[in-house]
Each structure stands twice: as C-alpha cells, then as structure tokens.
mmCIF file of the C-alpha atoms, coordinates in Angstrom:
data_MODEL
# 
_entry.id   MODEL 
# 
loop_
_atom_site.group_PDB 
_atom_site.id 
_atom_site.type_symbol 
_atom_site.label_atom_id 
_atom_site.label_alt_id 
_atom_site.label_comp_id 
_atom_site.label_asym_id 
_atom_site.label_entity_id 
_atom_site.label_seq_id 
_atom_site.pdbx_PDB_ins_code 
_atom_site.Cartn_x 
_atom_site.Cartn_y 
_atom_site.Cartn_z 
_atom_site.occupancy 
_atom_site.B_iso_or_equiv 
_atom_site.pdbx_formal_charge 
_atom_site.auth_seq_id 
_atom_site.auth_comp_id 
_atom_site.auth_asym_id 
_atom_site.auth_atom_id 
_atom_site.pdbx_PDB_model_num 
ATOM 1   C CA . UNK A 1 1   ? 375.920 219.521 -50.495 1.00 0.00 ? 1   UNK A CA 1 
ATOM 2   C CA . UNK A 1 2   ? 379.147 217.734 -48.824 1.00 0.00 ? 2   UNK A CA 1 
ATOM 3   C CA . UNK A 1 3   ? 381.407 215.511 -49.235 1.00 0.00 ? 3   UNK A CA 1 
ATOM 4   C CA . UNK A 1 4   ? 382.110 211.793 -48.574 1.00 0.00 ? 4   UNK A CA 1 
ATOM 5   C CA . UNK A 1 5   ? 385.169 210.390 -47.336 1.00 0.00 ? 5   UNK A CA 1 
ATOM 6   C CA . UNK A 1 6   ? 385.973 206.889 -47.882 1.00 0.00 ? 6   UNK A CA 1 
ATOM 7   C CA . UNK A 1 7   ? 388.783 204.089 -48.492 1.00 0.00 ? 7   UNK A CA 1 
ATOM 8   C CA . UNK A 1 8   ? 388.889 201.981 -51.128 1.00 0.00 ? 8   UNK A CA 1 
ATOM 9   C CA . UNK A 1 9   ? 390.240 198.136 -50.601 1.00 0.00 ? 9   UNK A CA 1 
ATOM 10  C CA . UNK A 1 10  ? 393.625 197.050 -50.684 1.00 0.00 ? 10  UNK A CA 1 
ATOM 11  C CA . UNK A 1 11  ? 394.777 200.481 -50.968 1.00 0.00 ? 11  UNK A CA 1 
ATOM 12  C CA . UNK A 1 12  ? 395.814 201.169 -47.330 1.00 0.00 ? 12  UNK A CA 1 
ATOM 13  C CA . UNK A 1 13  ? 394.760 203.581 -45.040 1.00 0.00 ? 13  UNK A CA 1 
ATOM 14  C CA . UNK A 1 14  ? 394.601 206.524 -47.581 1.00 0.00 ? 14  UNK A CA 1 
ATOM 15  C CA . UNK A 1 15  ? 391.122 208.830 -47.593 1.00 0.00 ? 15  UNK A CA 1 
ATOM 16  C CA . UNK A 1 16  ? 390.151 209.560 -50.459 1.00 0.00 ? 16  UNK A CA 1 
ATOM 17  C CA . UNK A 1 17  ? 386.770 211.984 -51.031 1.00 0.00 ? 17  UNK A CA 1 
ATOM 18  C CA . UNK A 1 18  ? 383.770 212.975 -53.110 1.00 0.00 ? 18  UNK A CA 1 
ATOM 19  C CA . UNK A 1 19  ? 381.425 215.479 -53.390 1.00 0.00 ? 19  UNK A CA 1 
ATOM 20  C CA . UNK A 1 20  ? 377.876 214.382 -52.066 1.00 0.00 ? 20  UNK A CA 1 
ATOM 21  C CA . UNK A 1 21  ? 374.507 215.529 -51.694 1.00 0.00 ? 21  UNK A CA 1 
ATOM 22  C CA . UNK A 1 22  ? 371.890 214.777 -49.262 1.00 0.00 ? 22  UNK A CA 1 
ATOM 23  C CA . UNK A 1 23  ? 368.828 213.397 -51.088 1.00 0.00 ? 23  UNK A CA 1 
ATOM 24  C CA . UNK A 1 24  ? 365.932 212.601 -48.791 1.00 0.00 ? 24  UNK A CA 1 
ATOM 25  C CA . UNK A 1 25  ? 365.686 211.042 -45.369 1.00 0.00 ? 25  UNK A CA 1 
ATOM 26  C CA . UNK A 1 26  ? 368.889 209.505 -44.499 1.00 0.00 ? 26  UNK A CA 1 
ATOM 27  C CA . UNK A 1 27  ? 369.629 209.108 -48.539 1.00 0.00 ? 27  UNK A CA 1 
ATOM 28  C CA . UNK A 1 28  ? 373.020 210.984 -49.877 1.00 0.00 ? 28  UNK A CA 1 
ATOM 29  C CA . UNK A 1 29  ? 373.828 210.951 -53.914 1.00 0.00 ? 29  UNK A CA 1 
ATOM 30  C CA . UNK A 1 30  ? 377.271 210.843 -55.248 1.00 0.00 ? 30  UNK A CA 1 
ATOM 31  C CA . UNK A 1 31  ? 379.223 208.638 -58.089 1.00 0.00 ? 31  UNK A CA 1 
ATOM 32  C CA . UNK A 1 32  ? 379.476 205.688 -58.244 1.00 0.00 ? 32  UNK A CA 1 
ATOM 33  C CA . UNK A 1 33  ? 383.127 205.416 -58.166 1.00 0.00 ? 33  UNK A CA 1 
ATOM 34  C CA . UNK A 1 34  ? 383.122 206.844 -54.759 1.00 0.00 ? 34  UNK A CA 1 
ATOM 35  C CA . UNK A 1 35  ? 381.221 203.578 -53.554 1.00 0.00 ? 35  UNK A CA 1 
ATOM 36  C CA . UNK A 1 36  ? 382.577 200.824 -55.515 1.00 0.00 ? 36  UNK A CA 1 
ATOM 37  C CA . UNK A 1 37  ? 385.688 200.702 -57.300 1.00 0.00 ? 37  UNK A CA 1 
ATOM 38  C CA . UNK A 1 38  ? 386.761 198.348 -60.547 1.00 0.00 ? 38  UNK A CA 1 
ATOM 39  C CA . UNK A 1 39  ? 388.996 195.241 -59.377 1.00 0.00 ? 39  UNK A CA 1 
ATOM 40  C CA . UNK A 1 40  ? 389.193 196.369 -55.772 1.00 0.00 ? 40  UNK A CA 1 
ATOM 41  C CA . UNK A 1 41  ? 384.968 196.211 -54.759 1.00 0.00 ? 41  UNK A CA 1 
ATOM 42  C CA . UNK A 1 42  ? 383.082 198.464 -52.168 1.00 0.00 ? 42  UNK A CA 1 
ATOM 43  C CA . UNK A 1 43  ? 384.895 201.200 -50.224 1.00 0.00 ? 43  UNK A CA 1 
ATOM 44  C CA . UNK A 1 44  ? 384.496 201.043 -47.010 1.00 0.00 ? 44  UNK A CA 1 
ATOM 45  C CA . UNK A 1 45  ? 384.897 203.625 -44.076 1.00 0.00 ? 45  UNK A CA 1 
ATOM 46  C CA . UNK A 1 46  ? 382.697 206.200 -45.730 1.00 0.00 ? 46  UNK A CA 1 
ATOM 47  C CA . UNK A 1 47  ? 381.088 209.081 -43.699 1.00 0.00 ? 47  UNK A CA 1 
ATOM 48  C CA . UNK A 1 48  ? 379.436 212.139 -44.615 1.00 0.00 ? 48  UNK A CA 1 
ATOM 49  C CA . UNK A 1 49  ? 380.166 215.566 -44.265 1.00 0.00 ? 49  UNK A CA 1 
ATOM 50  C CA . UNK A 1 50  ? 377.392 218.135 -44.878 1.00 0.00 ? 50  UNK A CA 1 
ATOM 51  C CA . UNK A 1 51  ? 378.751 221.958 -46.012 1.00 0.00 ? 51  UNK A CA 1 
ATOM 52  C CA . UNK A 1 52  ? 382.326 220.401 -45.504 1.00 0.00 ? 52  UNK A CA 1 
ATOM 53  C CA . UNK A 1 53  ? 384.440 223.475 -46.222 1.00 0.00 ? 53  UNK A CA 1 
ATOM 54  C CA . UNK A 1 54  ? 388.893 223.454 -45.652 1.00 0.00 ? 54  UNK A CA 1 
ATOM 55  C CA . UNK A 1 55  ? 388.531 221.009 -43.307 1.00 0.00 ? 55  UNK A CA 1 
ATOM 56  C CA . UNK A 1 56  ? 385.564 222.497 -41.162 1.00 0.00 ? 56  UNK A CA 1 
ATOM 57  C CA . UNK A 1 57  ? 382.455 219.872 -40.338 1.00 0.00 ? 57  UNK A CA 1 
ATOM 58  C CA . UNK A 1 58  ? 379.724 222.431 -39.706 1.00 0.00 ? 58  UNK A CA 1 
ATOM 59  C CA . UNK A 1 59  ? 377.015 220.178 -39.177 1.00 0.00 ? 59  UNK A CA 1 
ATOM 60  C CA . UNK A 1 60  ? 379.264 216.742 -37.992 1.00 0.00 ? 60  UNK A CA 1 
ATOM 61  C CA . UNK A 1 61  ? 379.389 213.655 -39.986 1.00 0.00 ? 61  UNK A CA 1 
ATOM 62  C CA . UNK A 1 62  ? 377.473 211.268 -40.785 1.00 0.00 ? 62  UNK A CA 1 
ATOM 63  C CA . UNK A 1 63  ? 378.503 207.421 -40.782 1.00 0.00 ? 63  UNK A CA 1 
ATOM 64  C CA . UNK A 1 64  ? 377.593 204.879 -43.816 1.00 0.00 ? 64  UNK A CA 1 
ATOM 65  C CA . UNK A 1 65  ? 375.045 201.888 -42.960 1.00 0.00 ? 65  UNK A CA 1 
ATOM 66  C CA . UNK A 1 66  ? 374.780 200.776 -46.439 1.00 0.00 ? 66  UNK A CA 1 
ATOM 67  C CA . UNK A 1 67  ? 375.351 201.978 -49.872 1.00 0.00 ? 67  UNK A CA 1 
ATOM 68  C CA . UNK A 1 68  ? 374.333 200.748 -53.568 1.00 0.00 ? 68  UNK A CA 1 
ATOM 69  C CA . UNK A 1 69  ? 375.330 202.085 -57.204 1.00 0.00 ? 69  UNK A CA 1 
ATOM 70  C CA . UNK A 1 70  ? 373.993 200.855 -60.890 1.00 0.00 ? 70  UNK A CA 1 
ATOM 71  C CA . UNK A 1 71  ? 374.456 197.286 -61.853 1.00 0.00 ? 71  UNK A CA 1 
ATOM 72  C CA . UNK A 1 72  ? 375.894 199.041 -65.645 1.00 0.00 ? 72  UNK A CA 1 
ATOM 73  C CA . UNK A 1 73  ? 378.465 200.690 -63.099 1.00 0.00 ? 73  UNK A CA 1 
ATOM 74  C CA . UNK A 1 74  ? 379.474 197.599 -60.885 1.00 0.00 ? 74  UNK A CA 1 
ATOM 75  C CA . UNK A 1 75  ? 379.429 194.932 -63.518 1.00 0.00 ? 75  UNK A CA 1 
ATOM 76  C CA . UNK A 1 76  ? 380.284 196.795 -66.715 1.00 0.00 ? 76  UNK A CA 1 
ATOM 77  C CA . UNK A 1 77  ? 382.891 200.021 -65.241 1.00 0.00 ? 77  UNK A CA 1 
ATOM 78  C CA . UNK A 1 78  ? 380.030 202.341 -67.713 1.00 0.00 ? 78  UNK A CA 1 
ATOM 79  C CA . UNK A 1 79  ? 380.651 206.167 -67.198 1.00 0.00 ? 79  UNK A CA 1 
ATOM 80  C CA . UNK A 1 80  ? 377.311 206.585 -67.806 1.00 0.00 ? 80  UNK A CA 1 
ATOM 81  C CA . UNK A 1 81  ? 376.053 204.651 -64.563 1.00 0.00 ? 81  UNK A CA 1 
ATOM 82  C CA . UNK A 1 82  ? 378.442 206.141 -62.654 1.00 0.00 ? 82  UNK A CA 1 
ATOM 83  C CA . UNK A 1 83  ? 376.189 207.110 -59.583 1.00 0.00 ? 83  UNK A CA 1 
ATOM 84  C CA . UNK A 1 84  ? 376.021 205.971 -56.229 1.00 0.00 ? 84  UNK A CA 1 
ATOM 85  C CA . UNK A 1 85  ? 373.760 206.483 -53.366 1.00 0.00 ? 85  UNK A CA 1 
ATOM 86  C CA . UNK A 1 86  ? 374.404 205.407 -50.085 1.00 0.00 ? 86  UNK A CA 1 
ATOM 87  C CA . UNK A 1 87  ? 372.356 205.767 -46.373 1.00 0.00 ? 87  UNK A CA 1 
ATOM 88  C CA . UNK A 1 88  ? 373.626 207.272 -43.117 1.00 0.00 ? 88  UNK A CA 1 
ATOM 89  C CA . UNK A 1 89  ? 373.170 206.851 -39.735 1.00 0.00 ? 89  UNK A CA 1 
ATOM 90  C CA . UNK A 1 90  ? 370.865 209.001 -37.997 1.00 0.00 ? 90  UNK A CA 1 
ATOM 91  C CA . UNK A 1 91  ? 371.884 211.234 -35.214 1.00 0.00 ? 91  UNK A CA 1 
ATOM 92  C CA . UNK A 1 92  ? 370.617 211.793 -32.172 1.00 0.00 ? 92  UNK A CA 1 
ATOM 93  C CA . UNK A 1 93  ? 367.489 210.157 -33.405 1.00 0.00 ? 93  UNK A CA 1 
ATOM 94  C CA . UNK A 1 94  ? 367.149 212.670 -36.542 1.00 0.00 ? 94  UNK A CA 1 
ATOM 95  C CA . UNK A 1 95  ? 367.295 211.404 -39.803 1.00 0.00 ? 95  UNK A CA 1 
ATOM 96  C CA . UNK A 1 96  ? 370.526 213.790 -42.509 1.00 0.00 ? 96  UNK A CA 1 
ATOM 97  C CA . UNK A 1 97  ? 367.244 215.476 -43.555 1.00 0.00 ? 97  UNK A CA 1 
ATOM 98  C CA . UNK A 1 98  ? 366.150 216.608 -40.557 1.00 0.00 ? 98  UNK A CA 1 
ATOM 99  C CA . UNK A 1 99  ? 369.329 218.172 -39.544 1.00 0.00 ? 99  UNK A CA 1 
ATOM 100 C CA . UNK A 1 100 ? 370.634 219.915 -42.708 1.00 0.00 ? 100 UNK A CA 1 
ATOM 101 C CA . UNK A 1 101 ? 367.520 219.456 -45.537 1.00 0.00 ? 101 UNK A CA 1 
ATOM 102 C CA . UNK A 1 102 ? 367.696 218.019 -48.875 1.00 0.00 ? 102 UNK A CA 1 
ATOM 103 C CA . UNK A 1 103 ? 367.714 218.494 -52.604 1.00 0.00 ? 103 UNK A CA 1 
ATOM 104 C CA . UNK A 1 104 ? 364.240 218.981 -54.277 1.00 0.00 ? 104 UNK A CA 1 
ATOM 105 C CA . UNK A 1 105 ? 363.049 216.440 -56.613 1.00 0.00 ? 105 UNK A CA 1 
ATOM 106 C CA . UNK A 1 106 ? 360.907 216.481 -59.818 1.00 0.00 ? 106 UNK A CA 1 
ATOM 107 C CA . UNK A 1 107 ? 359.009 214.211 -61.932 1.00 0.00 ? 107 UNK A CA 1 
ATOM 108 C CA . UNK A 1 108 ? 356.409 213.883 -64.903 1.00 0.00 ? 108 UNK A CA 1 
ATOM 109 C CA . UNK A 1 109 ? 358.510 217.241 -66.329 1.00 0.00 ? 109 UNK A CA 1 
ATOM 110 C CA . UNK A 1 110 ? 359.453 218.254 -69.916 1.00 0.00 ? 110 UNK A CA 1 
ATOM 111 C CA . UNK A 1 111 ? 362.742 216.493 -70.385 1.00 0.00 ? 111 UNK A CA 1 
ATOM 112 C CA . UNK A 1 112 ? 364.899 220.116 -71.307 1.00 0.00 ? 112 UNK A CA 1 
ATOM 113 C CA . UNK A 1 113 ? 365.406 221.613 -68.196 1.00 0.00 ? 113 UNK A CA 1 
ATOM 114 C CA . UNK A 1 114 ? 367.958 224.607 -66.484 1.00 0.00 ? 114 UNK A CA 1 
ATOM 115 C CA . UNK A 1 115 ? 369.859 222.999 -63.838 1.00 0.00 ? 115 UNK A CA 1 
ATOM 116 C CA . UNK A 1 116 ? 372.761 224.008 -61.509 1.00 0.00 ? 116 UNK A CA 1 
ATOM 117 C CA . UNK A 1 117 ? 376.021 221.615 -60.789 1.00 0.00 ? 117 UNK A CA 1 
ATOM 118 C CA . UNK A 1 118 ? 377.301 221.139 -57.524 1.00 0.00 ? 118 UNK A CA 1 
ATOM 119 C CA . UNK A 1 119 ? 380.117 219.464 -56.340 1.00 0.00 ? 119 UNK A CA 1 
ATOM 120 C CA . UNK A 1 120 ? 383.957 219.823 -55.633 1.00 0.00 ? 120 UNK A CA 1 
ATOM 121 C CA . UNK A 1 121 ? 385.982 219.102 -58.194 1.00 0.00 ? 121 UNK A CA 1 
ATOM 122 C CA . UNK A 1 122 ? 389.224 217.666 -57.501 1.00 0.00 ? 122 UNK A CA 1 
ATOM 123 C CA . UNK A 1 123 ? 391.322 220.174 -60.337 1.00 0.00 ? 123 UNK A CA 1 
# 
C-alpha cells in the first residue's frame, strides 16, 4: 500500500495524492480519478510512494511510464468505473514487486467474500 502523487492539468503546480497499491510486476491500482480527471484529461507528474507514512518514503518512489483507467470512467465520469491502474519505472533494474511485494489475487471464487480496505482517506 502507498500513495500516488500527481497533478492534474491546468490546475498549476499543486500535488494532489491518492492512496495506491502495488499490484503485480511494475502494476499499481488506485481510482480512477487519480489518473484522469473530467474536463481537464490525464494527470501528469505521478510517482509512487510505497508505505508512504507523514511524509517518510521508506522504500523511494517510483516514477509513472504509463497509466490507463475504464473507458465507463473516462468517457462517461461513472463512479462505478472509477479505477485506475498505472505502471512504474523499475529501479535499479527491479521491477515495484521485487522491491516491496504485491497484493494477492484470486479468481474462479464464490462471489461473497471477507475482504479488508486499504487506503488513506482524505477526512
């Protein structure tokens, strides 16, 4: 878990930030507001921090290469496509993965399921 720091077009040089999580690989989940933003278009200057904590980078950052989110999120402004994922930069030729792990991930499972939210929630 982490956060993402980013700027969103034609709103100056203000950060703004998200809470993250580092998929697979260089892969990091987070919403899709945090990667594309209605009337203004893709953020830019996005890293990643892993275990960001008051201002502490534990583990570094990690710069953006690319980053996507759902077309009902982009082209329609749905809540309920609000995700983004986005791909970093490895470091000293180690992929996010490699440096810090990842979340699990399941498939072909009963569709009820216990699961545990993570994040930092900006109230």
């Amino acid at each position: 878990m982490g956060r993402i720091f980013f700027r969103i077009p034609g709103l100056g040089t203000q950060t703004y930030a998200c809470s993250a999580a580092a998929a697979y690989g260089r892969a990091v989940w987070t919403a899709g507001h945090c990667v594309y933003t209605q009337g203004r278009g893709w953020s830019t200057n996005l890293f990643f921090v892993p275990a960001y904590r008051a201002g502490a980078y534990p583990y570094g950052s990690f710069s953006v290469k690319s980053m996507s989110s759902l077309t009902g999120w982009v082209s329609q402004n749905n809540l309920a496509y609000d995700i983004g994922m986005v791909a970093v930069n490895d470091r000293s030729g180690l992929k996010l993965s490699q440096w810090v792990g990842s979340l699990g991930f399941m498939y072909n499972t009963s569709a009820t399921q216990m699961f545990h939210a993570f994040g930092y929630p900006g109230n």
